[in-house]
XYZ file of C-alpha atoms in Angstrom:
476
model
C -56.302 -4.025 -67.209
C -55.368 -6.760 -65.001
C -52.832 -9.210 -66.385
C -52.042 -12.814 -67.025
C -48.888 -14.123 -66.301
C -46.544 -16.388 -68.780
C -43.063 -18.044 -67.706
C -40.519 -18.722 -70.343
C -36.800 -20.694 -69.834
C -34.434 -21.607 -72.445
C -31.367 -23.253 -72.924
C -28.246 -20.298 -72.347
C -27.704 -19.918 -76.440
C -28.305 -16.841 -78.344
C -29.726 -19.556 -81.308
C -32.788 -21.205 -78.598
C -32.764 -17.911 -76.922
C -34.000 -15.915 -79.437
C -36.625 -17.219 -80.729
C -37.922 -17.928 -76.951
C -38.387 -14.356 -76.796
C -39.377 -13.530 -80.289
C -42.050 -16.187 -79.756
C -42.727 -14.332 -76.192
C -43.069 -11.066 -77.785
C -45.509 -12.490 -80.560
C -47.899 -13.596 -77.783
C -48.022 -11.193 -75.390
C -48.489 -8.546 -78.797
C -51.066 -10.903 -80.079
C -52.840 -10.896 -76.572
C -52.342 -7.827 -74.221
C -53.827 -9.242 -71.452
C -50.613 -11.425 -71.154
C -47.472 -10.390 -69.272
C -44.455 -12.635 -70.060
C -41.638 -13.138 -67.652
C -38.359 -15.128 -69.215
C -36.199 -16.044 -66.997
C -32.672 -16.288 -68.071
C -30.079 -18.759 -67.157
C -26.606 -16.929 -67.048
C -23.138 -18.118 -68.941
C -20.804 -15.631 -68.767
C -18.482 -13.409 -71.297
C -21.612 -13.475 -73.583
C -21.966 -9.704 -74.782
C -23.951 -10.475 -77.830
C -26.276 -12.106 -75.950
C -26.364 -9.217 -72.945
C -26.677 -6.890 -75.968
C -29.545 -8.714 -77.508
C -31.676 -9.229 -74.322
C -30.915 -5.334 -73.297
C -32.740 -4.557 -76.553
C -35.302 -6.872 -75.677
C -35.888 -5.365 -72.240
C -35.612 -1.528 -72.607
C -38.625 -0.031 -71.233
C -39.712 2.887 -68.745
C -41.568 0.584 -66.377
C -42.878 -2.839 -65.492
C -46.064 -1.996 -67.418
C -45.334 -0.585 -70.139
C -42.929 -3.495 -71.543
C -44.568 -6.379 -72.180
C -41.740 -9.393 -71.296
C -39.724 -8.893 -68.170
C -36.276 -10.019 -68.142
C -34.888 -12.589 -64.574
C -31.013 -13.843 -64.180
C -30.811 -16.310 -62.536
C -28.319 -16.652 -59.884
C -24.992 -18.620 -60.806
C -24.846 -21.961 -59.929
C -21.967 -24.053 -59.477
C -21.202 -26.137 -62.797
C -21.087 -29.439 -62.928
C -17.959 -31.346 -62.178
C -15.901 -33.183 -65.137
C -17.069 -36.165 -63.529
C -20.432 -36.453 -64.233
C -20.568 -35.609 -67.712
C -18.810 -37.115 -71.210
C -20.540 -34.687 -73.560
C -21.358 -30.867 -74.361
C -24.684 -31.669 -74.661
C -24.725 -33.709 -70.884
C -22.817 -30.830 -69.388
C -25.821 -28.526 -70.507
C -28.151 -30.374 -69.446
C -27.079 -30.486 -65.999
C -26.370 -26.857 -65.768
C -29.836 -26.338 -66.422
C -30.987 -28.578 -64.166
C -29.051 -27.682 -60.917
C -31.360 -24.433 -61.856
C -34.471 -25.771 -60.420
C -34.302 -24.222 -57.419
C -33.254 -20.583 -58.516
C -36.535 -21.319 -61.074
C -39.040 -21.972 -58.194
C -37.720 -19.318 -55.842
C -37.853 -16.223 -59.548
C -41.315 -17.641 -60.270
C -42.898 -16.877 -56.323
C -40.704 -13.965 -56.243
C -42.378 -12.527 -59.306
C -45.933 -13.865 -58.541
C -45.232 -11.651 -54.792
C -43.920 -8.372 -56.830
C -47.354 -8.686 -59.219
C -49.418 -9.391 -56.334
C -48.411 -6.700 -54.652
C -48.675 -3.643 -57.388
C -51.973 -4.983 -57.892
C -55.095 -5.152 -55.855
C -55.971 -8.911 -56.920
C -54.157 -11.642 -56.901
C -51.712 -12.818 -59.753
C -52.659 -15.271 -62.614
C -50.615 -17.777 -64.177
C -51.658 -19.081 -67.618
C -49.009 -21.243 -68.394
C -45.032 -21.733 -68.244
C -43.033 -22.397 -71.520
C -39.736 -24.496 -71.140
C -37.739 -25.333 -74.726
C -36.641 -29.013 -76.071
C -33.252 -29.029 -73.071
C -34.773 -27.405 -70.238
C -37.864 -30.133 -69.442
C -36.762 -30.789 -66.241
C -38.808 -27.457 -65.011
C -41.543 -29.260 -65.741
C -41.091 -30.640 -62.270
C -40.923 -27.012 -61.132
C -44.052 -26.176 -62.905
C -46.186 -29.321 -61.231
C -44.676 -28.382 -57.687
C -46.257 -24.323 -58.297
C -49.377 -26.161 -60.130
C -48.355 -23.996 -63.325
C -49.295 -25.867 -66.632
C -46.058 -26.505 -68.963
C -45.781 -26.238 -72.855
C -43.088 -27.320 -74.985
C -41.395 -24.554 -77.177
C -40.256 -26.096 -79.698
C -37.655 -24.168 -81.799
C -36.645 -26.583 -84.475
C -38.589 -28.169 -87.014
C -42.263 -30.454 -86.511
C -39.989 -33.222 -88.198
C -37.531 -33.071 -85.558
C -39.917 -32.995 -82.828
C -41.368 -36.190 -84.584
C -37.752 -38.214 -84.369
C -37.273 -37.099 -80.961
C -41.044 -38.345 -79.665
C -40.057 -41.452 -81.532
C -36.965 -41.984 -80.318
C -37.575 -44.123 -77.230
C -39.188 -46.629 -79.602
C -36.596 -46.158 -82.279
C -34.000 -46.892 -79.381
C -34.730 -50.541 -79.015
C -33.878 -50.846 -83.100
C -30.759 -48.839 -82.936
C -29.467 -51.388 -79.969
C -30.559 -54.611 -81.978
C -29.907 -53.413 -85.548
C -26.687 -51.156 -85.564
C -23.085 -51.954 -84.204
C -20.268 -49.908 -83.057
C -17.980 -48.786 -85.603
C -14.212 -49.840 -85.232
C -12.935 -46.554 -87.311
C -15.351 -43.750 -85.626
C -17.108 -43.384 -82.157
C -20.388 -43.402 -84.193
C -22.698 -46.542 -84.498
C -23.449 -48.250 -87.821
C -25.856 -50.250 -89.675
C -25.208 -54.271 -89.468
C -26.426 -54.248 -92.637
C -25.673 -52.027 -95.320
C -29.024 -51.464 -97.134
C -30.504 -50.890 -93.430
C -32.798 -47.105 -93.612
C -34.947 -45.915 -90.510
C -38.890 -45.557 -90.644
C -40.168 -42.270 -88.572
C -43.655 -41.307 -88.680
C -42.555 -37.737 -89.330
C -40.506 -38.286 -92.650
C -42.226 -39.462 -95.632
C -39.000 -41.154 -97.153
C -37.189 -43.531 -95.259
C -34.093 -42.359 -93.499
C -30.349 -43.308 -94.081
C -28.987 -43.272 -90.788
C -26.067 -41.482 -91.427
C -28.761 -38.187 -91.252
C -29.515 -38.877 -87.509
C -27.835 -36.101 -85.176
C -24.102 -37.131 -84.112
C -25.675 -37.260 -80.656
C -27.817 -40.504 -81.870
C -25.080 -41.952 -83.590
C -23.323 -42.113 -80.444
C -25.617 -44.158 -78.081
C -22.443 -44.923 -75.381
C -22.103 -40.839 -74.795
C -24.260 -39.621 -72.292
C -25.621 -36.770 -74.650
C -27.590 -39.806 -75.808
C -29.355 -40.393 -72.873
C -30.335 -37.188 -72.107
C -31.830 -37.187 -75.686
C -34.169 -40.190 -74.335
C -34.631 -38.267 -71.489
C -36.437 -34.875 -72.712
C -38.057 -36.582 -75.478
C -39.881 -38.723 -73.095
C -40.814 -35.300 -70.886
C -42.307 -33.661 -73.854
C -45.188 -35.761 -73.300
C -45.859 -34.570 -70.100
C -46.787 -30.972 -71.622
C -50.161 -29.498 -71.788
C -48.940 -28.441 -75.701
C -46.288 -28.610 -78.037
C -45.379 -25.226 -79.852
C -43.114 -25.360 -83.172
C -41.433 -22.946 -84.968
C -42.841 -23.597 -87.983
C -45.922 -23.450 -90.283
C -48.399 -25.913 -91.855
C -47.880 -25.153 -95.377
C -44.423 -25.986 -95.032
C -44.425 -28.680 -92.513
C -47.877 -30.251 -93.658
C -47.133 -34.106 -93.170
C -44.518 -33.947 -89.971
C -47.385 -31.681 -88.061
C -50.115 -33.657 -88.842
C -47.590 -37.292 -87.766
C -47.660 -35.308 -84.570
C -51.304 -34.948 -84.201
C -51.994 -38.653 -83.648
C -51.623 -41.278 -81.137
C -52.138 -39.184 -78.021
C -49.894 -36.683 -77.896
C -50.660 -32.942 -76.480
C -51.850 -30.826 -78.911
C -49.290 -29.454 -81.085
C -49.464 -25.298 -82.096
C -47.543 -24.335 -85.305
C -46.734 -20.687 -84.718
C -44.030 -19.894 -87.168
C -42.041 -18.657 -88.639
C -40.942 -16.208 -86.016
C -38.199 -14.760 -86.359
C -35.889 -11.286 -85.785
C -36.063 -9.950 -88.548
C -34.243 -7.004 -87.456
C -31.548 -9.298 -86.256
C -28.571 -8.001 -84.839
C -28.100 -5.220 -87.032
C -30.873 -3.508 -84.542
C -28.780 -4.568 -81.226
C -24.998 -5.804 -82.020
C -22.223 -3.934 -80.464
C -20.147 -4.160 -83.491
C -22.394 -1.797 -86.363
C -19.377 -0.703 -87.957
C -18.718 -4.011 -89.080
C -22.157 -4.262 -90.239
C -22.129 -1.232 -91.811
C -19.375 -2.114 -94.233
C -20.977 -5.269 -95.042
C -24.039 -3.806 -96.382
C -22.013 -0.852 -98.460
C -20.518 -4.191 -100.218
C -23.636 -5.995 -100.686
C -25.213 -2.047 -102.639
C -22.297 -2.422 -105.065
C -23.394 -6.012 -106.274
C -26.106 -6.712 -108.814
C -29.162 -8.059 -108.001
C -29.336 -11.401 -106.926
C -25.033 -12.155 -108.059
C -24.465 -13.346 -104.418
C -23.866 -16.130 -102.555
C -23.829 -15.932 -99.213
C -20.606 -17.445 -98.052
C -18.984 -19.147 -101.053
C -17.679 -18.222 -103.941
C -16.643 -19.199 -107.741
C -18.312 -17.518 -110.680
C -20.165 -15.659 -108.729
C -19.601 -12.991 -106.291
C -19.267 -14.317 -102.309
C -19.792 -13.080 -99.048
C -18.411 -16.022 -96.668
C -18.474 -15.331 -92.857
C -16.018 -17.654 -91.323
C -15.795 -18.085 -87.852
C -13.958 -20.330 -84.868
C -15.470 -23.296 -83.396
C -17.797 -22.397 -80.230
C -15.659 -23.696 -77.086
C -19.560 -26.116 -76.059
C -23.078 -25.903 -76.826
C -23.596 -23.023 -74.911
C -21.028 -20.484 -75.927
C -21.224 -18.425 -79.200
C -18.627 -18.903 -81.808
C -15.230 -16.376 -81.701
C -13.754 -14.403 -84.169
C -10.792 -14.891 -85.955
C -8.053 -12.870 -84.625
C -6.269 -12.862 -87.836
C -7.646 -14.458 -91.211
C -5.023 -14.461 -93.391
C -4.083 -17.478 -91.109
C -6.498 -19.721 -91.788
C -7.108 -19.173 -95.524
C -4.716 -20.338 -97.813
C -1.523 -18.258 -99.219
C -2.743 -15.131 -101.131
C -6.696 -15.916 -101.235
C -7.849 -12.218 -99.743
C -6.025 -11.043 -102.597
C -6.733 -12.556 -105.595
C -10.755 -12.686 -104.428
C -10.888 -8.784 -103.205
C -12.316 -7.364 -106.245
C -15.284 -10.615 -106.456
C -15.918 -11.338 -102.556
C -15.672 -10.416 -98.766
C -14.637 -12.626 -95.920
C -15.302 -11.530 -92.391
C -16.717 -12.849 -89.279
C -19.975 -11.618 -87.873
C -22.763 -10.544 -89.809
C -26.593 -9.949 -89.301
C -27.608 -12.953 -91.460
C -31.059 -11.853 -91.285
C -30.378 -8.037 -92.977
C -28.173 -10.260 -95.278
C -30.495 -12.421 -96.393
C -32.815 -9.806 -96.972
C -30.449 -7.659 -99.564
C -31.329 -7.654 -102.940
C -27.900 -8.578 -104.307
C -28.160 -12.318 -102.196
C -29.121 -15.380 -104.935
C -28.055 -18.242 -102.562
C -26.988 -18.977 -99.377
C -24.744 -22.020 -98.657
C -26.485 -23.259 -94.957
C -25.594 -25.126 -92.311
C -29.456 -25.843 -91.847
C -29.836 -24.618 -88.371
C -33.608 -24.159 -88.164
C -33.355 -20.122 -87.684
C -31.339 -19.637 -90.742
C -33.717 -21.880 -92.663
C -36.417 -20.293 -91.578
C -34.877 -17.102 -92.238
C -33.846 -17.705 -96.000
C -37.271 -18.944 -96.683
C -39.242 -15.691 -95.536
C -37.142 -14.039 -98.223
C -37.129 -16.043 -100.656
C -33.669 -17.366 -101.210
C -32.353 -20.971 -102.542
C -30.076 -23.150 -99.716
C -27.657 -25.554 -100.711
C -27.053 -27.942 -97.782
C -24.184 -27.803 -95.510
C -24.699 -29.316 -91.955
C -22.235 -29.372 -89.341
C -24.149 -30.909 -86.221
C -27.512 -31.066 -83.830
C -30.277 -31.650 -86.157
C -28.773 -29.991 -89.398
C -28.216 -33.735 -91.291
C -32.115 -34.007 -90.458
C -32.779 -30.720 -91.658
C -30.894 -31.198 -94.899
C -32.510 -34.474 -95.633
C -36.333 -32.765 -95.624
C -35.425 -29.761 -97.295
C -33.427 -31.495 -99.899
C -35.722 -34.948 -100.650
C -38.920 -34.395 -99.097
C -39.696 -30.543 -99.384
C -37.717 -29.809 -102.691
C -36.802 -26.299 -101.124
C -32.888 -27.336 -101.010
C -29.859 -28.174 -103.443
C -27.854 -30.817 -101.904
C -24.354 -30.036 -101.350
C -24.073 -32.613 -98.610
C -26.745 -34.076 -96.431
C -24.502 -36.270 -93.851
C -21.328 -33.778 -93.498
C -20.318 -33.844 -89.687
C -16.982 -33.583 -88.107
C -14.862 -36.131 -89.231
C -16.567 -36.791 -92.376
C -14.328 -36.559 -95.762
C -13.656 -32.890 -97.375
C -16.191 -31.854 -99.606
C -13.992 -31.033 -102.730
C -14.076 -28.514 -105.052
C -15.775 -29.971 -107.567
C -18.737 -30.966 -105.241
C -18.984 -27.341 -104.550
C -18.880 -26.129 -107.624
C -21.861 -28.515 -109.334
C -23.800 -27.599 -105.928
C -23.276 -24.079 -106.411
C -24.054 -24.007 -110.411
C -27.473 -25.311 -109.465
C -27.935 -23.090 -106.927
C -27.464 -19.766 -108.723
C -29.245 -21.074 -112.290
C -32.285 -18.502 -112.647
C -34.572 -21.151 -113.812
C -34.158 -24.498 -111.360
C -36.682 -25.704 -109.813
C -35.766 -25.258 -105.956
C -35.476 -21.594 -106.575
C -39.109 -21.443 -107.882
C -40.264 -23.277 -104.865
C -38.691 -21.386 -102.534
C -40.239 -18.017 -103.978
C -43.708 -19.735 -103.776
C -42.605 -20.725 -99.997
C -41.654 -16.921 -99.135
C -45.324 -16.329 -99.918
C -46.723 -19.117 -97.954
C -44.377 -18.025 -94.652
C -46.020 -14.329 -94.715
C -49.262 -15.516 -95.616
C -49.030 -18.135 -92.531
C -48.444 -15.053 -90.086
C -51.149 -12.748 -91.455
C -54.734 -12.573 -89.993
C -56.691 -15.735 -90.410
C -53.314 -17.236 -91.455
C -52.458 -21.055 -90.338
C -50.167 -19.736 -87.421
C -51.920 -16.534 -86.683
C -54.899 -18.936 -86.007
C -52.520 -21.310 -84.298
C -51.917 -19.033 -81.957
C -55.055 -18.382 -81.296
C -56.139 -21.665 -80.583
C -53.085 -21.562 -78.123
C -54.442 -18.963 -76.404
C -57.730 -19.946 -76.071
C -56.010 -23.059 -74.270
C -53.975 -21.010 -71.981
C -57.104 -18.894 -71.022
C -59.115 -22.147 -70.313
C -56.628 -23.174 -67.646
C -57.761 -19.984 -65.632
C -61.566 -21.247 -66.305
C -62.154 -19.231 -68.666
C -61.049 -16.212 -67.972
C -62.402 -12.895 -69.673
């Protein structure tokens, strides 16, 4: 059967990478007539990520795999010159990838044409929120572009109206004399966004925001301006959770947005990290627990599983291991905890999550691990570090009641969070009867239900494939 061709990119981290491909694999299963290509953007002394995307791409032949795996040749990176901030320095890595982009894509299309007696068809080519600047790449080759969206509809929201909320942060906010971070002129000041119901304290805008002189800032303006160029927008998420961000993003002209989610690897790394030892030992822990006694990562009362690990080196490197953890806890703690918890490093969060003996998890509301703890069903108290997470906190906490609220404005260089915080945050979170936990059961539900036949993203995706077909006119 003669196939249709899809192009996906991503920004080089394993936590936009995956579900790039997961969301790949989804459509070209969904739809056989589609052949995906992704084409990867290389960072090296990554082997979780190698590991990951040599699972992803083990297959006998061309045809018989669904998603073909590209590397991209190494470009130089950009100098210290032109860039202030992580996020800047990302950005132009992926742009000085244009050409290596345009040159994969013809290169493919000539390798299809040839192993098959008609010509090649492309459907569509899928770039995530940092790598819009193939867009340009895609209107060169005359290849329509979608957004993949990996974060939340309520995210995507802020960052379409960002360019208007830009002119109000310049008029309305000052610089602070104690931080790098911009702050209200006055006090009481909160932020309207048409995809949050409540009002938000700005102190819940990404560090990246809250730093309008950094460059990161202006690239911010810059993709959220290109998403508008897309043919579609397609989020990682579902309606029943997401009801009133998707439909804020269904208004006023914008492409058509396709709710997909949640997809996810399940599996996780337990099927493809080096390390299953490790993993192995984890899980032997987690059968000796009773059911539901866990929180995943802290501790008290309850029994704890806390995977502590360094700070990643930028954006686009993975987190290390530490070398030695006796020195970074305090004085005795391994051994007065040994009989109630475990501390370690890695660990498939997703196989976590999953175990029986898990009654909360203590996030730093990345979308993934959200997205993960609600498909099975465990309670989040709120812990974000950076990106989006003080965004993600704030919905899950006030608007979708799926949350308990440890903090929803931690970043670096905020105060501590003490003890006691912790402790009233975790009480709620493991009490049998609270509300949040009864709403995130009902949510587990909803998140299967949403991916079954004639389920809001299973018909999402339909719709999304009925509009990738119709740029080939309709093709049978």
């Amino acid at each position: 059967m003669k196939k249709l061709h899809l192009f996906f990119i991503s920004t080089p981290g394993i936590g936009n990478l995956v579900p790039l491909i997961e969301f790949a694999r989804l459509l070209t299963n969904h739809d056989r007539r589609f052949h995906a290509t992704v084409l990867l953007i290389s960072i090296p002394k990554r082997p979780i990520v190698t590991s990951y995307i040599q699972s992803r791409g083990a297959s006998s032949s061309l045809d018989d795999n669904p998603i073909t795996f590209v590397h991209l040749p190494a470009v130089d990176p950009p100098s210290s010159d032109q860039y202030e901030s992580s996020l800047a320095y990302l950005c132009l890595l992926i742009d000085k990838h244009k050409p290596h982009v345009k040159h994969a894509i013809a290169n493919a299309l000539q390798i299809r044409s040839n192993s098959d007696s008609d010509s090649v068809r492309v459907a569509g080519f899928f770039v995530d929120m940092f790598c819009t600047s193939m867009i340009d790449v895609a209107n060169e080759l005359g290849i329509p572009s979608y957004l993949y969206f990996a974060s939340p509809a309520s995210f995507l929201g802020f960052l379409l109206y960002l360019p208007t909320l830009d002119a109000q942060l310049a008029t309305e906010f000052v610089d602070s004399e104690h931080t790098q971070l911009i702050v209200p002129k006055d006090s009481f000041t909160e932020l309207k966004i048409p995809s949050f119901v409540n009002a938000l304290p700005p102190l819940v805008l990404p560090t990246t925001v809250l730093k309008r002189k950094e460059d990161g800032y202006a690239w911010f303006l810059y993709h959220a301006r290109r998403y508008t160029e897309t043919k579609g927008m397609v989020v990682n998420t579902f309606q029943e959770l997401e009801p009133y961000a998707i439909d804020s993003l269904r208004v006023g002209g914008m492409p058509p947005v396709y709710p997909t989610g949640p997809v996810l690897d399940l599996a996780g790394p337990a099927e493809w990290h080096p390390d299953r030892v490790h993993q192995e030992n984890i899980m032997k822990w987690l059968d000796d627990q009773p059911p539901s006694s866990v929180v995943f990562l802290l501790f008290w009362k309850h029994g704890f599983l806390w995977s502590t690990r360094e700070r990643p080196k930028n954006t686009a490197h993975l987190s290390d291991e530490y070398s030695n953890l006796e020195e970074v806890l305090p004085e005795g703690f391994l051994d007065r905890t040994a009989k109630i918890g475990l501390v370690c490093g890695w660990v498939p969060q997703a196989t976590i999550l999953a175990h029986q003996a898990i009654g909360g998890f203590v996030s730093h509301c990345g979308w993934n691990s959200i997205m993960e703890s609600l498909w099975y069903g465990v309670p989040i108290a709120t812990w974000p570090i950076y990106a989006e997470q003080q965004l993600n906190a704030f919905q899950l906490v006030k608007e979708l009641r799926l949350a308990v609220e440890i903090r929803l404005d931690y970043r670096e260089g905020s105060n501590l969070v003490s003890a006691e915080e912790l402790e009233k945050a975790l009480r709620r979170l493991m009490d049998g009867d609270n509300e949040v936990r009864k709403k995130t059961k009902e949510m587990k539900e909803r998140s299967r239900m949403a991916m079954m036949e004639n389920g809001s993203s299973y018909k999402s995706l339909g719709y999304l494939i009925e509009e990738l077909l119709a740029n080939l006119g309709g093709y049978k």
